[in-house]
XYZ file of C-alpha atoms in Angstrom:
696
model
C 129.232 -17.348 16.347
C 127.835 -13.961 17.357
C 131.122 -12.479 18.528
C 132.828 -13.463 15.269
C 130.416 -11.377 13.179
C 133.189 -9.511 11.393
C 134.785 -12.768 10.239
C 132.018 -15.327 9.807
C 128.459 -14.344 8.843
C 125.390 -15.929 10.260
C 121.677 -15.283 10.189
C 118.055 -16.298 9.945
C 114.362 -16.495 8.801
C 111.143 -18.180 9.900
C 108.982 -21.225 9.579
C 106.280 -21.756 12.178
C 105.521 -25.423 12.661
C 108.687 -27.294 13.587
C 111.564 -28.792 11.671
C 112.690 -31.887 9.850
C 113.275 -33.933 12.994
C 109.887 -33.450 14.624
C 108.026 -36.723 15.160
C 104.754 -37.400 13.412
C 101.792 -36.763 15.702
C 98.476 -38.635 15.370
C 95.556 -36.393 14.364
C 93.669 -35.055 17.353
C 89.943 -35.534 17.777
C 88.202 -32.571 16.185
C 86.170 -30.541 18.639
C 84.239 -27.589 17.364
C 85.276 -24.568 19.347
C 85.888 -20.938 18.756
C 89.486 -20.468 17.575
C 91.556 -18.324 19.916
C 92.407 -14.920 18.583
C 95.858 -14.966 16.990
C 98.361 -12.647 18.635
C 99.354 -9.562 16.706
C 102.797 -9.824 15.098
C 105.488 -7.584 16.560
C 108.133 -6.420 14.085
C 111.593 -5.208 15.052
C 113.963 -3.764 12.452
C 117.727 -3.327 12.690
C 120.541 -1.845 10.625
C 123.884 -3.569 10.148
C 126.794 -1.122 10.148
C 130.539 -1.457 9.705
C 133.047 1.394 9.941
C 130.305 4.018 9.621
C 128.506 2.498 6.628
C 125.146 0.746 6.362
C 125.877 -2.711 4.972
C 122.702 -4.691 5.682
C 119.526 -5.263 7.658
C 117.912 -7.620 10.138
C 114.183 -7.951 10.728
C 112.566 -9.997 13.514
C 108.833 -10.737 13.524
C 107.434 -12.289 16.706
C 103.998 -13.903 16.631
C 103.182 -15.531 19.944
C 105.877 -18.123 20.629
C 107.267 -17.949 17.089
C 110.036 -15.699 15.856
C 110.979 -15.103 12.245
C 114.315 -13.437 11.486
C 115.720 -12.293 8.137
C 119.346 -11.235 8.160
C 121.639 -10.095 5.371
C 124.626 -7.858 4.857
C 127.272 -7.242 2.231
C 130.784 -5.929 2.797
C 133.706 -6.263 0.435
C 131.438 -7.919 -2.125
C 130.303 -10.728 0.164
C 128.245 -11.554 3.221
C 125.572 -13.872 4.622
C 121.942 -14.251 3.696
C 119.937 -16.184 6.283
C 116.333 -17.130 7.064
C 115.754 -18.242 10.646
C 112.822 -19.761 12.549
C 112.567 -20.107 16.308
C 109.650 -21.623 18.241
C 109.741 -21.195 22.008
C 108.230 -23.470 24.628
C 106.305 -22.319 27.666
C 109.588 -22.098 29.612
C 111.071 -19.724 27.036
C 113.537 -22.290 25.724
C 113.569 -23.124 22.011
C 111.671 -26.273 21.081
C 112.505 -25.885 17.399
C 114.976 -23.772 15.471
C 115.748 -23.726 11.756
C 118.304 -21.700 9.840
C 118.551 -21.647 6.050
C 120.774 -19.586 3.785
C 124.441 -19.186 3.029
C 127.487 -17.970 4.925
C 129.916 -15.234 3.914
C 131.913 -17.404 1.518
C 128.893 -19.233 0.101
C 128.553 -22.402 2.178
C 124.880 -23.380 2.212
C 123.262 -23.702 5.626
C 120.341 -25.970 6.473
C 120.355 -26.182 10.257
C 117.577 -27.707 12.348
C 116.876 -28.325 16.020
C 113.839 -29.917 17.688
C 112.763 -31.185 21.098
C 110.476 -34.183 20.841
C 109.343 -36.678 23.490
C 112.310 -36.162 25.801
C 114.953 -36.091 23.053
C 116.825 -33.190 21.499
C 117.867 -33.648 17.885
C 119.791 -31.287 15.640
C 121.597 -31.083 12.320
C 124.275 -28.472 11.647
C 127.274 -28.334 9.330
C 129.066 -30.934 11.459
C 126.247 -33.445 10.888
C 123.388 -34.818 13.013
C 123.375 -35.000 16.801
C 121.043 -35.981 19.586
C 120.854 -35.971 23.379
C 118.416 -36.801 26.144
C 116.393 -33.753 27.146
C 116.427 -34.685 30.823
C 117.207 -31.180 32.101
C 116.616 -27.597 31.039
C 119.110 -26.847 28.267
C 119.297 -24.248 25.540
C 120.292 -24.926 21.959
C 123.198 -22.863 20.607
C 122.455 -22.381 16.928
C 125.681 -22.681 14.969
C 124.555 -20.216 12.321
C 122.337 -17.964 14.415
C 121.585 -14.363 13.553
C 122.359 -11.689 16.146
C 118.709 -11.873 17.213
C 119.520 -15.208 18.847
C 120.962 -13.076 21.638
C 117.423 -12.040 22.571
C 116.429 -15.705 22.879
C 119.484 -16.550 24.964
C 119.094 -13.453 27.135
C 115.437 -14.059 27.994
C 116.138 -17.691 28.905
C 119.193 -16.825 30.981
C 117.513 -13.911 32.780
C 114.866 -16.356 34.008
C 117.528 -18.666 35.452
C 118.702 -18.234 39.044
C 122.408 -17.978 38.224
C 122.007 -16.835 34.607
C 123.721 -20.019 33.429
C 122.217 -22.810 31.338
C 123.679 -26.031 30.051
C 123.553 -26.121 26.276
C 123.131 -28.378 23.285
C 125.320 -29.652 21.703
C 127.766 -29.088 24.600
C 128.978 -26.597 27.160
C 126.944 -23.860 28.821
C 125.930 -20.248 28.277
C 126.347 -17.584 30.942
C 124.907 -14.063 30.991
C 126.359 -11.147 32.930
C 124.816 -7.691 33.249
C 127.618 -5.142 32.942
C 126.208 -1.621 33.167
C 123.277 0.627 32.304
C 123.696 2.682 29.138
C 121.606 5.607 27.926
C 121.847 5.441 24.154
C 121.831 8.718 22.251
C 121.737 9.223 18.495
C 118.088 8.333 17.858
C 114.650 9.910 18.064
C 115.071 10.153 21.842
C 117.502 8.838 24.461
C 116.722 5.264 25.414
C 117.736 3.350 28.517
C 119.476 0.015 27.951
C 121.597 -2.504 29.816
C 124.845 -3.868 28.409
C 125.341 -7.625 28.771
C 128.139 -10.098 28.096
C 127.334 -13.611 26.856
C 130.028 -16.237 27.369
C 130.460 -19.976 27.004
C 130.389 -20.701 23.295
C 133.323 -18.777 21.868
C 136.745 -17.459 22.747
C 135.485 -14.014 23.725
C 132.305 -12.560 25.213
C 129.584 -11.229 22.966
C 128.498 -7.728 24.056
C 124.925 -6.615 23.424
C 122.209 -4.278 24.711
C 118.635 -4.909 25.856
C 116.231 -2.045 26.481
C 114.163 -1.398 29.637
C 111.432 -3.736 28.325
C 114.021 -6.500 27.828
C 113.731 -6.158 24.053
C 116.856 -6.680 21.962
C 118.452 -3.360 21.031
C 121.943 -3.948 19.576
C 124.938 -6.238 19.314
C 128.130 -4.211 19.594
C 131.797 -4.649 18.787
C 134.680 -2.233 18.142
C 133.956 -2.365 14.397
C 130.640 -4.080 13.711
C 127.183 -3.052 14.906
C 123.636 -4.360 14.522
C 121.348 -1.688 15.988
C 117.645 -0.850 16.177
C 116.616 1.254 13.182
C 116.542 4.947 13.917
C 119.528 4.769 16.275
C 122.307 4.493 13.683
C 123.611 7.813 15.002
C 124.697 5.993 18.171
C 127.358 4.022 16.288
C 130.352 5.917 17.683
C 128.965 5.744 21.225
C 128.370 2.000 21.039
C 131.519 0.943 19.187
C 133.467 2.960 21.745
C 131.534 1.207 24.507
C 132.405 -2.183 23.013
C 136.043 -1.151 22.751
C 136.069 -0.087 26.397
C 134.359 -3.249 27.639
C 136.791 -5.427 25.722
C 139.722 -3.293 26.868
C 138.723 -3.678 30.497
C 138.588 -7.443 30.061
C 141.987 -7.624 28.370
C 143.521 -5.171 30.836
C 142.383 -7.445 33.659
C 143.936 -10.465 31.942
C 147.126 -8.480 31.354
C 147.310 -7.517 35.030
C 146.894 -11.141 36.098
C 149.167 -12.838 33.568
C 151.982 -10.390 32.686
C 155.083 -11.064 34.792
C 157.563 -8.252 35.343
C 159.825 -9.554 38.060
C 161.715 -6.356 38.823
C 165.038 -8.192 38.482
C 167.149 -9.482 35.631
C 165.543 -12.658 34.246
C 167.535 -15.664 33.085
C 166.034 -18.384 30.896
C 168.305 -21.279 31.817
C 169.158 -24.520 30.019
C 167.849 -23.844 26.529
C 169.033 -24.142 22.968
C 168.459 -21.130 20.720
C 167.218 -21.181 17.160
C 169.646 -19.093 15.091
C 167.820 -17.796 11.980
C 171.064 -16.920 10.206
C 172.664 -20.354 10.600
C 169.222 -21.984 10.456
C 170.228 -24.280 13.286
C 170.084 -24.687 17.049
C 172.903 -23.683 19.357
C 174.186 -25.893 22.113
C 172.796 -25.528 25.639
C 172.942 -21.925 26.871
C 171.091 -19.460 29.090
C 169.660 -16.100 28.032
C 169.815 -13.096 30.340
C 167.191 -10.357 29.972
C 167.409 -6.959 31.602
C 164.422 -4.692 31.187
C 163.210 -4.954 27.595
C 166.517 -6.125 26.180
C 168.541 -9.308 25.769
C 171.639 -8.640 27.854
C 173.766 -11.764 27.355
C 173.905 -15.359 26.190
C 175.945 -17.437 28.610
C 176.508 -20.995 29.784
C 173.385 -23.097 30.325
C 173.325 -23.132 34.112
C 175.066 -19.868 35.010
C 173.101 -17.638 37.386
C 173.622 -14.792 39.841
C 171.937 -14.131 43.192
C 169.992 -11.092 41.961
C 168.342 -12.895 39.023
C 164.967 -14.546 38.587
C 165.721 -17.872 36.920
C 163.220 -19.702 34.711
C 164.085 -23.318 33.962
C 164.018 -23.989 30.218
C 164.498 -27.701 30.930
C 166.450 -28.335 27.728
C 163.811 -26.807 25.458
C 164.189 -24.508 22.461
C 164.074 -20.719 22.567
C 162.797 -19.258 19.280
C 162.688 -15.590 18.215
C 159.151 -14.211 18.193
C 157.180 -15.097 15.056
C 155.837 -12.595 12.518
C 152.402 -12.705 10.895
C 152.889 -10.752 7.685
C 149.155 -10.388 6.996
C 147.024 -9.254 9.917
C 144.115 -6.933 10.654
C 144.697 -6.528 14.358
C 142.099 -5.884 17.031
C 142.022 -6.207 20.782
C 140.390 -9.603 20.452
C 143.393 -11.293 18.879
C 146.315 -9.275 20.263
C 146.729 -11.309 23.449
C 146.143 -14.674 21.758
C 148.933 -13.847 19.325
C 151.288 -13.237 22.233
C 150.299 -16.593 23.750
C 151.126 -18.215 20.390
C 154.605 -16.658 20.226
C 153.601 -14.053 17.605
C 155.354 -10.853 18.631
C 155.257 -8.929 15.333
C 152.347 -8.366 12.927
C 152.097 -6.373 9.740
C 148.606 -4.879 9.769
C 147.306 -4.824 6.205
C 144.428 -2.397 6.701
C 142.258 -1.278 9.566
C 140.228 1.488 11.131
C 143.156 3.879 11.350
C 142.083 5.599 14.585
C 141.257 2.386 16.434
C 144.525 0.788 15.355
C 146.498 3.795 16.600
C 144.656 3.570 19.925
C 145.442 -0.153 20.209
C 149.119 0.387 19.448
C 149.266 3.068 22.145
C 147.818 0.674 24.722
C 150.266 -2.060 23.735
C 153.218 0.318 23.843
C 152.372 1.609 27.328
C 151.789 -1.893 28.698
C 148.043 -1.499 29.274
C 147.328 -4.373 26.878
C 149.404 -7.315 25.738
C 150.004 -7.469 22.017
C 152.569 -7.801 19.249
C 154.566 -5.013 17.676
C 152.465 -3.712 14.793
C 153.756 -2.464 11.464
C 151.024 -0.456 9.734
C 150.005 -0.505 6.086
C 147.710 2.208 4.718
C 144.569 0.735 3.181
C 143.151 2.609 0.160
C 139.897 1.480 -1.472
C 137.711 2.930 -4.217
C 134.082 3.731 -3.517
C 131.738 1.291 -5.253
C 128.720 -0.894 -4.482
C 131.240 -3.591 -3.504
C 133.840 -1.635 -1.575
C 135.392 -2.749 1.679
C 134.629 -0.331 4.515
C 138.145 0.008 5.826
C 141.031 2.462 5.817
C 140.404 5.325 3.375
C 137.753 5.352 0.630
C 138.404 7.459 -2.475
C 136.400 8.476 -5.553
C 139.029 9.873 -7.936
C 142.689 9.679 -8.855
C 143.278 12.949 -7.033
C 141.711 11.571 -3.853
C 143.707 8.355 -4.206
C 147.003 10.261 -4.452
C 145.955 12.470 -1.529
C 145.328 9.302 0.509
C 148.887 8.191 -0.216
C 150.105 11.566 1.027
C 147.991 11.319 4.166
C 149.569 8.001 5.093
C 153.041 9.332 4.330
C 152.412 12.420 6.473
C 151.673 10.239 9.509
C 155.267 9.025 9.472
C 154.607 5.506 10.764
C 153.186 3.589 7.790
C 155.291 1.019 5.959
C 153.355 0.550 2.707
C 150.106 1.461 1.049
C 147.720 -1.366 0.260
C 145.605 -0.965 -2.884
C 142.249 -2.743 -2.878
C 139.636 -4.223 -5.217
C 137.540 -1.192 -6.169
C 140.423 1.144 -7.031
C 140.329 2.180 -10.695
C 143.377 0.509 -12.289
C 144.071 3.709 -14.218
C 144.850 5.488 -10.932
C 147.496 2.988 -9.824
C 150.562 4.401 -11.661
C 149.993 7.809 -10.033
C 149.514 6.191 -6.618
C 152.695 4.186 -7.020
C 154.659 7.228 -8.146
C 153.492 9.221 -5.119
C 154.267 6.336 -2.767
C 157.792 6.087 -4.206
C 158.248 9.822 -3.811
C 157.080 9.694 -0.191
C 159.085 6.606 0.819
C 156.226 4.115 1.047
C 156.137 0.624 -0.430
C 153.190 -0.622 -2.482
C 151.256 -3.851 -2.093
C 147.689 -4.914 -2.556
C 145.005 -6.825 -4.349
C 144.635 -6.718 -8.094
C 141.835 -4.173 -8.724
C 138.820 -5.387 -10.670
C 139.034 -5.494 -14.468
C 142.806 -5.814 -14.630
C 145.377 -8.489 -13.816
C 148.539 -9.132 -11.828
C 150.820 -8.531 -14.805
C 149.494 -4.990 -15.230
C 149.918 -4.199 -11.531
C 153.463 -5.551 -11.493
C 154.277 -3.377 -14.491
C 152.628 -0.416 -12.711
C 155.124 -0.773 -9.878
C 153.787 -3.017 -7.108
C 156.544 -4.165 -4.735
C 154.476 -7.090 -3.542
C 151.350 -9.033 -4.486
C 148.798 -9.861 -1.773
C 147.046 -13.279 -1.800
C 148.106 -15.982 -4.237
C 144.613 -16.103 -5.787
C 144.995 -12.466 -6.836
C 147.949 -13.472 -9.005
C 146.454 -16.676 -10.381
C 143.031 -15.252 -11.319
C 144.649 -13.431 -14.206
C 145.175 -16.816 -15.826
C 141.484 -17.828 -15.774
C 139.284 -14.701 -15.859
C 137.902 -12.783 -18.787
C 138.662 -9.011 -18.775
C 135.025 -8.127 -18.062
C 134.596 -10.406 -15.036
C 134.202 -8.554 -11.746
C 136.483 -9.607 -8.890
C 134.877 -7.164 -6.464
C 132.390 -9.979 -5.844
C 132.757 -13.486 -4.471
C 133.938 -14.452 -7.963
C 137.517 -13.775 -6.854
C 137.133 -16.914 -4.716
C 134.660 -19.071 -6.624
C 136.590 -18.693 -9.888
C 139.413 -20.666 -8.302
C 137.467 -23.748 -9.453
C 138.899 -23.010 -12.890
C 142.526 -23.344 -11.789
C 142.884 -27.103 -12.372
C 142.650 -26.406 -16.108
C 145.747 -24.176 -16.029
C 149.085 -25.567 -17.200
C 151.495 -24.147 -14.641
C 154.393 -24.533 -17.081
C 152.623 -22.637 -19.849
C 154.032 -19.401 -21.328
C 151.142 -17.478 -19.720
C 152.125 -18.551 -16.203
C 155.833 -18.238 -16.833
C 155.359 -14.675 -18.087
C 153.800 -13.631 -14.772
C 156.609 -15.286 -12.816
C 159.185 -13.676 -15.114
C 157.693 -10.255 -14.386
C 157.863 -10.897 -10.643
C 161.510 -11.949 -10.862
C 162.524 -9.077 -13.153
C 160.815 -6.485 -10.950
C 161.813 -8.062 -7.621
C 158.156 -8.419 -6.582
C 157.413 -10.395 -3.409
C 154.279 -12.454 -2.711
C 152.122 -12.616 0.427
C 150.171 -15.800 -0.461
C 148.060 -16.314 2.706
C 148.380 -20.052 2.082
C 146.325 -21.210 5.081
C 143.227 -19.165 4.251
C 143.199 -20.835 0.843
C 143.431 -24.244 2.506
C 140.392 -23.363 4.634
C 138.506 -21.945 1.651
C 139.237 -24.784 -0.759
C 139.579 -27.907 1.393
C 137.133 -27.472 4.291
C 134.069 -29.710 4.037
C 130.931 -29.906 6.132
C 131.265 -32.592 8.779
C 135.014 -33.046 8.289
C 137.646 -31.702 10.656
C 139.809 -29.141 8.874
C 143.413 -30.283 8.584
C 144.736 -27.000 9.901
C 143.166 -27.386 13.351
C 143.814 -31.053 14.101
C 146.608 -30.404 16.586
C 144.677 -28.071 18.876
C 140.919 -28.139 18.280
C 140.117 -30.486 21.180
C 141.354 -27.746 23.513
C 138.934 -25.134 22.150
C 135.384 -24.034 23.112
C 132.460 -25.836 21.518
C 131.742 -23.089 18.988
C 135.279 -23.243 17.646
C 135.027 -27.024 17.408
C 131.819 -26.801 15.386
C 133.230 -24.178 13.024
C 136.249 -26.415 12.462
C 133.925 -28.953 10.833
C 132.164 -26.507 8.518
C 132.911 -25.784 4.877
C 133.637 -22.239 3.756
C 132.672 -22.617 0.111
C 129.491 -23.896 -1.486
C 130.411 -27.459 -2.459
C 127.341 -29.320 -3.694
C 128.615 -31.930 -6.148
C 131.579 -34.295 -6.563
C 132.685 -32.027 -9.397
C 132.754 -29.020 -7.056
C 134.739 -31.056 -4.539
C 137.319 -32.093 -7.105
C 137.613 -28.594 -8.587
C 138.274 -26.913 -5.243
C 140.712 -29.600 -4.121
C 142.482 -29.359 -7.462
C 142.686 -25.577 -7.092
C 144.568 -25.971 -3.824
C 147.002 -28.354 -5.533
C 147.536 -25.713 -8.222
C 148.253 -23.087 -5.562
C 150.852 -25.379 -4.032
C 152.369 -25.991 -7.447
C 152.526 -22.254 -8.169
C 154.208 -21.527 -4.836
C 156.775 -24.248 -5.528
C 157.613 -22.591 -8.836
C 157.818 -19.180 -7.163
C 160.199 -20.524 -4.541
C 162.323 -22.181 -7.205
C 162.483 -18.892 -9.111
C 163.685 -17.021 -6.021
C 160.514 -14.943 -5.551
C 160.416 -13.780 -1.929
C 157.511 -15.430 -0.103
C 156.029 -13.766 2.982
C 154.169 -15.862 5.523
C 150.929 -14.383 6.867
C 147.416 -15.518 7.629
C 144.640 -12.911 7.124
C 142.919 -15.086 9.763
C 143.921 -13.472 13.039
C 147.315 -15.125 13.385
C 147.964 -17.102 16.590
C 147.109 -20.779 15.986
C 146.500 -20.136 12.284
C 150.010 -18.748 11.833
C 151.393 -22.040 13.137
C 149.447 -23.800 10.375
C 150.476 -21.199 7.778
C 154.115 -21.915 8.527
C 153.606 -25.674 8.587
C 152.058 -25.652 5.100
C 155.195 -24.245 3.486
C 156.847 -27.617 3.931
C 154.595 -28.655 1.004
C 156.399 -26.067 -1.126
C 159.907 -27.284 -0.305
C 160.892 -25.136 2.680
C 162.607 -26.946 5.537
C 161.441 -26.245 9.092
C 164.607 -24.191 9.684
C 164.022 -22.142 6.519
C 160.433 -21.489 7.570
C 161.465 -20.317 11.027
C 164.136 -18.054 9.550
C 161.591 -16.546 7.130
C 159.067 -15.983 9.950
C 161.612 -14.350 12.276
C 164.750 -12.513 11.115
C 163.906 -12.390 7.426
C 160.408 -11.023 8.092
C 161.829 -8.440 10.498
C 164.387 -7.409 7.879
C 161.621 -7.028 5.293
C 159.715 -4.523 7.455
C 162.994 -2.785 8.404
C 163.011 -3.892 12.042
C 165.765 -6.476 11.729
C 168.188 -4.516 13.897
C 165.704 -4.581 16.796
C 164.029 -7.994 16.610
C 164.141 -11.247 14.657
C 166.898 -13.087 16.489
C 167.923 -13.819 20.055
C 170.965 -11.586 20.108
C 172.414 -9.373 22.877
C 171.228 -5.817 22.387
C 167.982 -6.763 20.630
C 164.529 -6.656 22.158
C 163.605 -9.634 24.332
C 160.959 -11.098 21.999
C 161.064 -14.903 22.026
C 159.194 -18.035 23.092
C 160.049 -21.393 24.659
C 158.915 -24.812 23.444
C 159.847 -28.200 24.914
C 160.676 -29.830 21.567
C 163.008 -29.301 18.622
C 161.247 -27.359 15.821
C 164.139 -27.844 13.407
C 163.426 -31.563 13.459
C 159.642 -31.237 13.700
C 157.987 -27.869 13.075
C 154.922 -28.947 15.070
C 157.004 -28.203 18.176
C 156.095 -24.495 17.795
C 152.490 -25.351 18.677
C 153.305 -26.269 22.285
C 154.517 -23.123 24.016
C 155.540 -22.850 27.673
C 156.696 -19.232 27.849
C 156.615 -16.065 25.759
C 158.663 -12.913 26.275
C 157.576 -9.663 24.633
C 159.829 -6.710 25.474
C 161.033 -8.648 28.503
C 157.545 -9.128 29.952
C 157.022 -12.836 30.572
C 153.771 -14.648 29.791
C 152.842 -18.266 30.420
C 150.161 -19.316 27.888
C 148.844 -21.836 30.404
C 147.724 -18.887 32.556
C 146.181 -17.023 29.608
C 144.181 -19.729 27.840
C 141.523 -20.404 30.531
C 140.275 -16.811 30.095
C 139.328 -17.806 26.530
C 137.849 -21.193 27.380
C 140.932 -22.948 25.990
C 142.369 -25.984 27.755
C 146.110 -25.332 28.290
C 148.749 -27.349 26.456
C 151.729 -27.355 28.859
C 152.849 -27.013 32.439
C 154.250 -23.685 33.641
C 158.068 -23.721 33.864
C 159.737 -23.627 37.264
C 160.504 -20.048 38.327
C 163.124 -19.417 41.017
C 163.154 -16.072 42.794
C 166.477 -14.298 43.392
C 168.489 -15.710 46.272
C 168.406 -12.273 47.892
C 164.603 -12.537 48.124
C 164.710 -15.798 50.105
């Protein structure tokens, strides 16, 4: 919903007069009377900004009780286009709401809501729903524009405890946080910052002015702000960062356990990623940030805090090899046992700030290995990392990342001129940086492999070279929609084998992001996505609705078959890559956490065993990013990064989805304590913790 604006895209337009579910009303008796004077329309205009660039607009026109909203933005060659209609009742609650348009990846939206004769009816991507309207409730539009916050805010401000039950489920709550004088416009303007909670995992932060008019929705990266105040971007993204930081710092204070004694995890079996097997029953002793010893299962000493593993399995912390990390997902990754992430491109300053807070213990989060994102300026560019306009600037960007001393690779993106790539690769080699990335527009994977890539990012980037014409532009959504052509490809053809030969000969790895392709190609409106089946019932209502929404525009049986067939072709290609010995990295590009569990699970389709998957996601991933001497296995002398599950993941990989304890640098977290802060129903009991005998 609103607080997922940088990932999903939602929006609106206007139709005054109800929606498809409104009941027919008998014609009224005509009485000649002077028509009341129509209220004057009030227009509000907003700019959508991301990383300092204007990427779209939102306009809201209010005429009496009706509101029309048009919302559109484009980043990285894609984005939503929405037309939204809201009609308010006398109590300020919506009596009808329609949303039409398409989401970021093209799924068409036709959403309706109406109150009629004591019944609420709606249709969203999950299908139709209805409920008795026997109390004051507010509809949460699944595909609402940011202007929906104004509707929610006005309704909640009028409520005694600023909380309203909601359709289709749950409740919304509004909290005033602080007064903010916004600079950067024609004149300073007084606003109040609010947090909206109840629909999603995290609060949505937004501003209303002194007249209770909507002013901005804010996040650390993404901003929708009243026109004329674009100069306030830094002030407001910093405000959003601080508000989120304060929330996560509070959660960290309440859920991070540093016992001040050695900690023993007793009665566990350890997954050994070298032997790809479990040990017998043992205990693991942690002192400070480090694994001190592995000893007999029930050994303990009077000065130790002992946590009962109850015969479960201790697994080295998992690695997401394709992340774009922010505060919002750092803690949830820890709760999911993800203690290492390779960040594939970010706002460089904000990422450095986040890493500093994680390192000093202010925030919980994984270790982060940084890649330097380099993109060419174009009408379709991604607003991330460093944007360049020439080969000289591109090479200078490589040098900048190398000069920082803490970047692992450069990542080349869609709008880079392919002719610049050999020089970029040569400079990266000279400066000790690896090279990965997308295939820039108007070239193909073969050319990039020959230019010197160490690794290819996203399996579609490799496979598009088999179906696209040289003039087709992959800076647009075509790089996803063209996957419909994949079922026509013979995966054993010379064309395909040549690409795989090049990868083998040049020792080129692949970061397929398998799960995001499953979501893109197999999600269907009204059907629960396969990747969320094991946990979705524990999630907030907004997450549950999104889990039943398609990503792509699938209108016909032919579309359905083409997309499903494309996913089969991806699986077939990955099988061939595995068989050829091409090194496969396991990462999500979807925030990690629960989605990394699904990413790993999918590789069983390719022929990996659960033990091979766990080894790849732990020690082998750590080795790849040159941290294998510090993390990746539960070994004395290494960092205490691991997690505890009750089951046996070597027999059934699903066991990694039920986590009782996580250790990051020796700090202990119990996910059951963390999840309620995100509206998630916990999955396990907290293990028994016994204080040192000397403390009794």
